[in-house]
Structure formats: C-alpha cells, structure tokens
Amino acid sequence: MTLENISCNKSFGGWHKQYRHDSSTLGCTMRFAIFLPPQASEQQPVPVLYWLSGLTCTDENFMQKAGAQRLAAELGMAIVAPDTSPRGEDVADDAAYDLGQGAGFYLNATQAPWARHYRMYDYVVQELPALIEAHFPVSQRRALAGHSMGGHGALTIGLREAARYCSLSAFSPISHPVACPWGKKAFTAYLGEAPQHWREHDASLLMREASQGLPTLVDQGLDDSFLTEQLMPEQLELAAQHSGYPLTLRRHAGYDHSYYFIASFIEDHLRFHARHLGLTG
Ligand SMILES: N[C@@H](CCC(=O)N[C@@H](CSC=O)C(=O)NCC(=O)O)C(=O)O
C-alpha cells in the first residue's frame, strides 16, 4: 500500500502530516492526517486516538481548530483524522450538505448509488488502522472519539467493536439517529427504508442492549442549535441507565455546536483517553 505524503509541519516537537492513499475499501483516493508526538519511535510505539469529524468536514477541521497537539505531544499520543466520506468525481454525491460526500455517516451503505463507495465503517475499523499500524511508529492501543456525525460514528463503532478500542468519547454526538432528521435522511438513502436495518447504527439502541462497555465520555453544549431536534443526548443517558453502561455525559451551559466548544474541553478528552490507553495513571 503506497502512501503519498502531501504536507508535513512540525508542531509542539512532533509532526502533523497529511497523506493520500488509494483505499481498496472505498474504491477511491482518500486523505488522512496524523499527528505524531515527539516520543513516537520504532523503539517506542505510541497509542493512537482516532478522531471522526462531522458533516462537511475533512481531515483538516479537527487538526486546525481543536488545539489538541500541545497536550497530545506532552502525553505521547498520536492522533489520526480521516476524511468523512469517500471522495471523487466518480463517487456518488448529493447537493445537500448532509448526504453524500462529506456525510458518510461511518456505515457501509447497501443501497444504490451509494453502496459502491460508501463503506466508511469498514474503512475506519479495518483499513485505516491496518495502514497506520504498518507505516507509523504506533501501537495497537486505540481510542476513538468524534464530533456530531463523527460522535455518532465513534459511539456506534466503539459499541460494536469494543475489543478494538480502550476508550470512547464524543462531543455533541448524533445520539439517536433513527429518530432525528439527519439520521432518517441518511439511513433511508444509505441503508434503505426498513428501520430494522438502521438499529446497528444507533448509539442509543446499541447502548441500551450492551452487556459490557468501554469507558465513554460525552460532552454536550446546552446552547447547541442542533441539541433537541438532531442530537438527543438524553436518549443516550436513558440507554446507559437501562444497561448500566459506563457513560459519563456532561452538559455545559452556553456552549454551541462549534469547534470553539471542542477546543474548550478537548484537554479533558485527551486526558481521559490517556488514562485508558495506559499513558497516565
Ligand atoms: N449548516 C451547516 C452544518 C455543518 C456543520 O455544522 N458541521 C459541523 C458538524 S455538524 C454534524 O455532523 C462541523 O463540524 N463543521 C465544520 C467546522 O469546522 O465547524 C453547514 O451548512 O455547513
């Protein structure tokens, strides 16, 4: 598998780099970003936090706006940020911001015209970590986090693939997509109209049935314009209470849906993951 390096910037003693590669899972060329802390070496492979971004994002939003590099460098944690969908002229798309390119919803589509390329679940779970672990000085200790659509991705993937991760976190996740407009629209297009095929992509439904769980931190701003109609964190909370899932859900007065909110609390998420990745006590 060939990786093409397209940018390289020193940051807090480590390196922020972007790469392009041909994805066999998605059938297109993909871009991702990686932050490697100064500690990373073949002798000392470091654990990795995978960050899944939200609607309209690329690999760049988190890396440029969240302000995670200083602490990741201190903790000795790599961060990988993939794109949010397959990309390219021959990849199906939609004019709306919440479907198609930039809106992959971290699932494997089953419906035409999406099924050919939209396989972000397999890309995030299998292809990307295999690529990262083969080419960079990182260990197989992984954590998963994300924002909004990416929070939905982090929670649903972590709930279904618990053996692959040490911890999960999310900012403002789409917590109950089977019941919100973003989720219903995307799931109808990608998975078809039958809601029984949607269940395994709904964090609240998965959490409700979970028999064991990963330590999970969720932060939600109370001035988020998407809170009531799209995000529904209370459904996640009810599900965790039902199954005894180890969820910590925090609500923050005055914060909205933006990266200003993420930047305000990213330190807590990195320290939370560092504990569960074995970097700190
Ligand atoms: N109405 C906006 C919607 C796009 C938006 O708010 N995107 C969020 C994620 S929303 C859920 O997944 C985001 O992270 N944007 C990028 C950023 O850098 O802030 C629109 O039309 O764009």
CSV table of C-alpha atoms and ligand atoms in Angstrom, one decimal:
chain,number,residue,atom,x,y,z
A,1,MET,CA,0.0,0.0,0.0
A,2,THR,CA,1.5,3.3,-1.1
A,3,LEU,CA,1.2,6.4,1.0
A,4,GLU,CA,1.8,9.8,-0.6
A,5,ASN,CA,2.9,12.5,1.8
A,6,ILE,CA,1.3,15.8,0.9
A,7,SER,CA,2.1,18.0,3.9
A,8,CYS,CA,4.5,18.0,6.9
A,9,ASN,CA,4.6,20.5,9.7
A,10,LYS,CA,6.5,20.5,13.0
A,11,SER,CA,4.2,21.1,15.9
A,12,PHE,CA,5.0,21.1,19.7
A,13,GLY,CA,8.1,19.0,18.9
A,14,GLY,CA,6.1,16.4,17.0
A,15,TRP,CA,4.8,16.3,13.4
A,16,HIS,CA,1.5,17.0,11.7
A,17,LYS,CA,1.4,15.2,8.3
A,18,GLN,CA,-1.2,14.6,5.6
A,19,TYR,CA,-1.2,11.6,3.3
A,20,ARG,CA,-3.1,10.4,0.3
A,21,HIS,CA,-3.7,6.7,-0.5
A,22,ASP,CA,-5.8,4.5,-2.7
A,23,SER,CA,-8.4,2.9,-0.5
A,24,SER,CA,-9.4,-0.6,-1.5
A,25,THR,CA,-12.4,-0.5,0.9
A,26,LEU,CA,-13.8,2.7,-0.6
A,27,GLY,CA,-12.6,2.4,-4.1
A,28,CYS,CA,-11.2,5.9,-4.3
A,29,THR,CA,-8.3,8.0,-3.3
A,30,MET,CA,-8.5,9.2,0.4
A,31,ARG,CA,-6.7,11.7,2.5
A,32,PHE,CA,-6.0,11.5,6.2
A,33,ALA,CA,-4.0,13.5,8.8
A,34,ILE,CA,-1.8,12.2,11.5
A,35,PHE,CA,-0.1,13.9,14.5
A,36,LEU,CA,2.9,12.1,15.7
A,37,PRO,CA,4.2,13.2,19.2
A,38,PRO,CA,7.9,13.6,19.8
A,39,GLN,CA,8.0,10.4,21.8
A,40,ALA,CA,7.0,8.2,18.8
A,41,SER,CA,9.8,5.9,17.5
A,42,GLU,CA,10.2,2.3,16.3
A,43,GLN,CA,11.6,1.6,19.9
A,44,GLN,CA,8.6,3.4,21.5
A,45,PRO,CA,5.4,3.0,19.5
A,46,VAL,CA,2.7,5.3,20.9
A,47,PRO,CA,-1.1,4.7,21.2
A,48,VAL,CA,-3.4,6.3,18.8
A,49,LEU,CA,-6.6,8.4,19.2
A,50,TYR,CA,-8.8,8.2,16.0
A,51,TRP,CA,-10.9,11.3,15.6
A,52,LEU,CA,-14.1,11.2,13.4
A,53,SER,CA,-15.3,14.5,12.2
A,54,GLY,CA,-18.8,15.8,11.5
A,55,LEU,CA,-20.8,16.8,8.5
A,56,THR,CA,-19.0,18.9,5.9
A,57,CYS,CA,-15.6,18.2,7.4
A,58,THR,CA,-12.3,16.8,6.0
A,59,ASP,CA,-9.2,15.6,7.8
A,60,GLU,CA,-8.4,19.3,8.5
A,61,ASN,CA,-11.1,20.7,10.7
A,62,PHE,CA,-10.1,18.9,13.9
A,63,MET,CA,-6.3,19.3,13.3
A,64,GLN,CA,-6.6,23.0,12.6
A,65,LYS,CA,-9.3,24.0,15.1
A,66,ALA,CA,-9.4,21.8,18.2
A,67,GLY,CA,-5.9,22.7,19.6
A,68,ALA,CA,-5.1,19.1,20.5
A,69,GLN,CA,-1.5,19.0,19.5
A,70,ARG,CA,0.2,20.6,22.6
A,71,LEU,CA,-1.3,18.1,25.0
A,72,ALA,CA,-1.0,15.1,22.7
A,73,ALA,CA,2.7,15.9,22.4
A,74,GLU,CA,3.0,16.1,26.2
A,75,LEU,CA,1.1,12.8,26.7
A,76,GLY,CA,2.8,10.9,23.9
A,77,MET,CA,-0.4,10.2,22.0
A,78,ALA,CA,-0.8,10.0,18.2
A,79,ILE,CA,-4.0,11.4,16.6
A,80,VAL,CA,-5.3,10.2,13.3
A,81,ALA,CA,-8.1,12.1,11.5
A,82,PRO,CA,-9.7,10.5,8.4
A,83,ASP,CA,-11.9,12.2,5.9
A,84,THR,CA,-15.7,12.0,6.5
A,85,SER,CA,-16.7,10.1,3.3
A,86,PRO,CA,-15.3,8.6,0.1
A,87,ARG,CA,-14.4,11.4,-2.4
A,88,GLY,CA,-14.0,11.9,-6.1
A,89,GLU,CA,-15.8,12.8,-9.3
A,90,ASP,CA,-17.0,9.2,-9.8
A,91,VAL,CA,-18.2,8.9,-6.2
A,92,ALA,CA,-22.0,9.4,-5.8
A,93,ASP,CA,-22.9,12.8,-4.2
A,94,ASP,CA,-25.8,15.0,-3.3
A,95,ALA,CA,-26.2,18.7,-3.4
A,96,ALA,CA,-27.3,18.8,0.3
A,97,TYR,CA,-24.6,19.1,3.0
A,98,ASP,CA,-26.0,16.2,5.0
A,99,LEU,CA,-25.8,13.5,2.3
A,100,GLY,CA,-23.1,12.1,0.1
A,101,GLN,CA,-19.5,13.5,0.1
A,102,GLY,CA,-18.7,14.9,3.5
A,103,ALA,CA,-21.6,13.0,5.1
A,104,GLY,CA,-20.6,9.3,5.0
A,105,PHE,CA,-22.1,8.5,8.5
A,106,TYR,CA,-19.5,5.9,9.2
A,107,LEU,CA,-21.6,3.0,7.9
A,108,ASN,CA,-21.5,0.5,5.0
A,109,ALA,CA,-24.2,1.6,2.5
A,110,THR,CA,-26.3,-1.2,1.0
A,111,GLN,CA,-28.4,0.9,-1.5
A,112,ALA,CA,-27.6,2.3,-5.0
A,113,PRO,CA,-25.9,4.5,-5.9
A,114,TRP,CA,-24.1,4.7,-2.5
A,115,ALA,CA,-23.1,1.0,-1.9
A,116,ARG,CA,-20.2,1.1,-4.4
A,117,HIS,CA,-18.0,3.5,-2.4
A,118,TYR,CA,-19.7,4.4,0.9
A,119,ARG,CA,-18.1,1.9,3.2
A,120,MET,CA,-16.7,4.2,6.0
A,121,TYR,CA,-17.4,1.6,8.7
A,122,ASP,CA,-15.0,-0.9,7.2
A,123,TYR,CA,-12.5,1.9,6.4
A,124,VAL,CA,-12.4,3.2,9.9
A,125,VAL,CA,-12.5,-0.2,11.7
A,126,GLN,CA,-10.2,-2.2,9.4
A,127,GLU,CA,-8.3,-0.5,6.5
A,128,LEU,CA,-7.2,2.7,8.2
A,129,PRO,CA,-5.8,1.2,11.4
A,130,ALA,CA,-4.0,-1.5,9.5
A,131,LEU,CA,-2.5,1.2,7.3
A,132,ILE,CA,-1.5,3.4,10.2
A,133,GLU,CA,0.0,0.5,12.2
A,134,ALA,CA,2.0,-0.7,9.2
A,135,HIS,CA,3.5,2.7,8.3
A,136,PHE,CA,3.9,4.7,11.6
A,137,PRO,CA,5.5,4.0,15.0
A,138,VAL,CA,2.2,3.4,16.8
A,139,SER,CA,0.9,0.6,18.9
A,140,GLN,CA,-2.3,-1.3,18.7
A,141,ARG,CA,-3.7,0.6,21.7
A,142,ARG,CA,-6.5,2.6,20.1
A,143,ALA,CA,-9.1,5.1,21.4
A,144,LEU,CA,-12.0,6.5,19.3
A,145,ALA,CA,-13.6,10.0,19.5
A,146,GLY,CA,-15.6,12.3,17.3
A,147,HIS,CA,-18.0,15.2,16.9
A,148,SER,CA,-21.6,15.3,15.8
A,149,MET,CA,-21.9,12.8,12.9
A,150,GLY,CA,-18.4,11.7,14.0
A,151,GLY,CA,-19.6,11.3,17.6
A,152,HIS,CA,-22.3,9.0,16.2
A,153,GLY,CA,-19.5,7.2,14.3
A,154,ALA,CA,-17.3,6.9,17.4
A,155,LEU,CA,-20.0,5.6,19.6
A,156,THR,CA,-21.6,3.1,17.2
A,157,ILE,CA,-18.2,1.7,16.1
A,158,GLY,CA,-17.0,1.6,19.7
A,159,LEU,CA,-20.1,-0.1,20.9
A,160,ARG,CA,-19.9,-2.8,18.1
A,161,GLU,CA,-16.1,-3.2,18.1
A,162,ALA,CA,-15.3,-2.9,21.8
A,163,ALA,CA,-12.3,-5.3,21.6
A,164,ARG,CA,-10.5,-3.0,19.2
A,165,TYR,CA,-10.5,0.1,21.5
A,166,CYS,CA,-9.6,1.1,25.0
A,167,SER,CA,-12.0,4.1,25.4
A,168,LEU,CA,-14.6,6.2,23.6
A,169,SER,CA,-15.6,9.9,23.6
A,170,ALA,CA,-17.8,12.3,21.8
A,171,PHE,CA,-18.7,15.9,21.5
A,172,SER,CA,-22.3,16.6,20.7
A,173,PRO,CA,-23.0,13.2,19.1
A,174,ILE,CA,-26.0,12.4,16.9
A,175,SER,CA,-27.1,10.1,19.7
A,176,HIS,CA,-30.3,8.6,18.4
A,177,PRO,CA,-30.2,8.9,14.5
A,178,VAL,CA,-33.1,6.6,13.8
A,179,ALA,CA,-35.3,9.3,15.3
A,180,CYS,CA,-33.8,12.5,14.0
A,181,PRO,CA,-33.9,14.2,10.6
A,182,TRP,CA,-30.2,13.9,9.8
A,183,GLY,CA,-30.2,10.2,10.7
A,184,LYS,CA,-33.5,9.3,9.0
A,185,LYS,CA,-32.5,11.0,5.8
A,186,ALA,CA,-29.0,9.4,5.7
A,187,PHE,CA,-30.2,5.9,6.8
A,188,THR,CA,-33.0,5.9,4.2
A,189,ALA,CA,-30.6,6.7,1.4
A,190,TYR,CA,-27.7,4.5,2.5
A,191,LEU,CA,-29.5,1.6,4.2
A,192,GLY,CA,-33.0,1.6,2.7
A,193,GLU,CA,-36.4,2.4,4.1
A,194,ALA,CA,-36.7,-0.6,6.6
A,195,PRO,CA,-35.8,0.7,10.1
A,196,GLN,CA,-34.7,-2.8,11.2
A,197,HIS,CA,-31.5,-2.2,9.1
A,198,TRP,CA,-30.8,1.0,11.0
A,199,ARG,CA,-30.6,-0.3,14.5
A,200,GLU,CA,-27.0,-1.3,14.5
A,201,HIS,CA,-26.1,2.3,13.6
A,202,ASP,CA,-27.9,3.9,16.5
A,203,ALA,CA,-25.8,4.6,19.6
A,204,SER,CA,-28.7,4.8,22.0
A,205,LEU,CA,-30.2,1.5,20.8
A,206,LEU,CA,-26.8,-0.2,20.9
A,207,MET,CA,-26.0,1.1,24.3
A,208,ARG,CA,-29.4,0.0,25.7
A,209,GLU,CA,-28.5,-3.6,24.8
A,210,ALA,CA,-24.8,-3.5,25.7
A,211,SER,CA,-23.8,-6.2,28.1
A,212,GLN,CA,-20.4,-4.7,28.8
A,213,GLY,CA,-18.9,-1.4,27.7
A,214,LEU,CA,-15.8,0.8,27.2
A,215,PRO,CA,-15.3,3.8,29.4
A,216,THR,CA,-17.2,6.6,27.5
A,217,LEU,CA,-17.1,10.4,27.9
A,218,VAL,CA,-19.7,12.6,26.1
A,219,ASP,CA,-19.8,16.4,26.3
A,220,GLN,CA,-22.8,18.4,25.1
A,221,GLY,CA,-23.2,22.2,24.9
A,222,LEU,CA,-26.6,23.4,26.1
A,223,ASP,CA,-26.7,26.3,23.5
A,224,ASP,CA,-26.2,23.9,20.6
A,225,SER,CA,-28.8,24.7,17.9
A,226,PHE,CA,-29.0,21.0,17.0
A,227,LEU,CA,-29.5,19.8,20.5
A,228,THR,CA,-33.2,19.0,20.6
A,229,GLU,CA,-34.0,18.1,17.0
A,230,GLN,CA,-30.9,16.2,16.0
A,231,LEU,CA,-28.7,15.2,18.9
A,232,MET,CA,-30.9,13.9,21.7
A,233,PRO,CA,-28.3,13.1,24.3
A,234,GLU,CA,-31.0,12.2,26.9
A,235,GLN,CA,-31.7,9.1,24.8
A,236,LEU,CA,-28.1,8.0,25.4
A,237,GLU,CA,-28.3,8.7,29.0
A,238,LEU,CA,-31.5,6.7,29.4
A,239,ALA,CA,-29.9,3.8,27.5
A,240,ALA,CA,-26.9,3.8,29.7
A,241,GLN,CA,-29.1,3.8,32.8
A,242,HIS,CA,-31.0,0.8,31.4
A,243,SER,CA,-27.9,-1.3,30.7
A,244,GLY,CA,-25.5,0.0,33.3
A,245,TYR,CA,-23.2,1.3,30.6
A,246,PRO,CA,-20.1,3.2,31.8
A,247,LEU,CA,-21.1,6.5,30.3
A,248,THR,CA,-20.2,9.9,31.7
A,249,LEU,CA,-22.4,12.6,30.0
A,250,ARG,CA,-21.6,16.2,30.8
A,251,ARG,CA,-23.8,19.2,29.9
A,252,HIS,CA,-22.2,22.7,29.5
A,253,ALA,CA,-24.2,25.9,29.8
A,254,GLY,CA,-23.6,28.4,27.0
A,255,TYR,CA,-21.6,26.2,24.6
A,256,ASP,CA,-22.7,25.6,21.0
A,257,HIS,CA,-22.0,23.0,18.3
A,258,SER,CA,-18.8,24.5,17.0
A,259,TYR,CA,-15.1,23.8,17.4
A,260,TYR,CA,-15.0,26.6,20.0
A,261,PHE,CA,-16.8,24.1,22.2
A,262,ILE,CA,-14.5,21.3,21.3
A,263,ALA,CA,-11.4,23.3,21.9
A,264,SER,CA,-12.7,24.2,25.3
A,265,PHE,CA,-12.9,20.6,26.5
A,266,ILE,CA,-10.5,18.7,24.3
A,267,GLU,CA,-8.0,18.5,27.1
A,268,ASP,CA,-10.4,16.5,29.3
A,269,HIS,CA,-10.9,14.1,26.4
A,270,LEU,CA,-7.2,13.6,25.8
A,271,ARG,CA,-6.5,13.1,29.5
A,272,PHE,CA,-9.4,10.6,29.7
A,273,HIS,CA,-8.1,8.6,26.8
A,274,ALA,CA,-4.5,8.8,28.0
A,275,ARG,CA,-5.6,7.1,31.3
A,276,HIS,CA,-7.4,4.3,29.5
A,277,LEU,CA,-4.6,3.9,26.9
A,278,GLY,CA,-2.2,3.4,29.8
A,279,LEU,CA,-0.2,6.6,29.3
A,280,THR,CA,-1.1,8.1,32.7
A,281,GLY,CA,-2.2,6.6,36.0
B,1,LIG,N1,-25.4,24.1,8.5
B,1,LIG,C1,-24.0,23.8,8.5
B,1,LIG,C2,-23.9,22.4,9.0
B,1,LIG,C3,-22.5,21.9,9.0
B,1,LIG,C4,-21.9,21.8,10.4
B,1,LIG,O1,-22.3,22.4,11.4
B,1,LIG,N2,-21.0,20.9,10.5
B,1,LIG,C5,-20.3,20.7,11.8
B,1,LIG,C6,-20.6,19.2,12.1
B,1,LIG,S1,-22.4,19.0,12.2
B,1,LIG,C7,-22.6,17.4,12.4
B,1,LIG,O2,-22.0,16.5,12.0
B,1,LIG,C8,-18.8,20.9,11.7
B,1,LIG,O3,-18.0,20.3,12.3
B,1,LIG,N3,-18.5,21.9,10.8
B,1,LIG,C9,-17.1,22.1,10.4
B,1,LIG,C10,-16.4,23.2,11.3
B,1,LIG,O4,-15.2,23.3,11.1
B,1,LIG,O5,-17.1,23.8,12.1
B,1,LIG,C11,-23.5,24.0,7.1
B,1,LIG,O6,-24.3,24.2,6.2
B,1,LIG,O7,-22.3,24.0,6.9
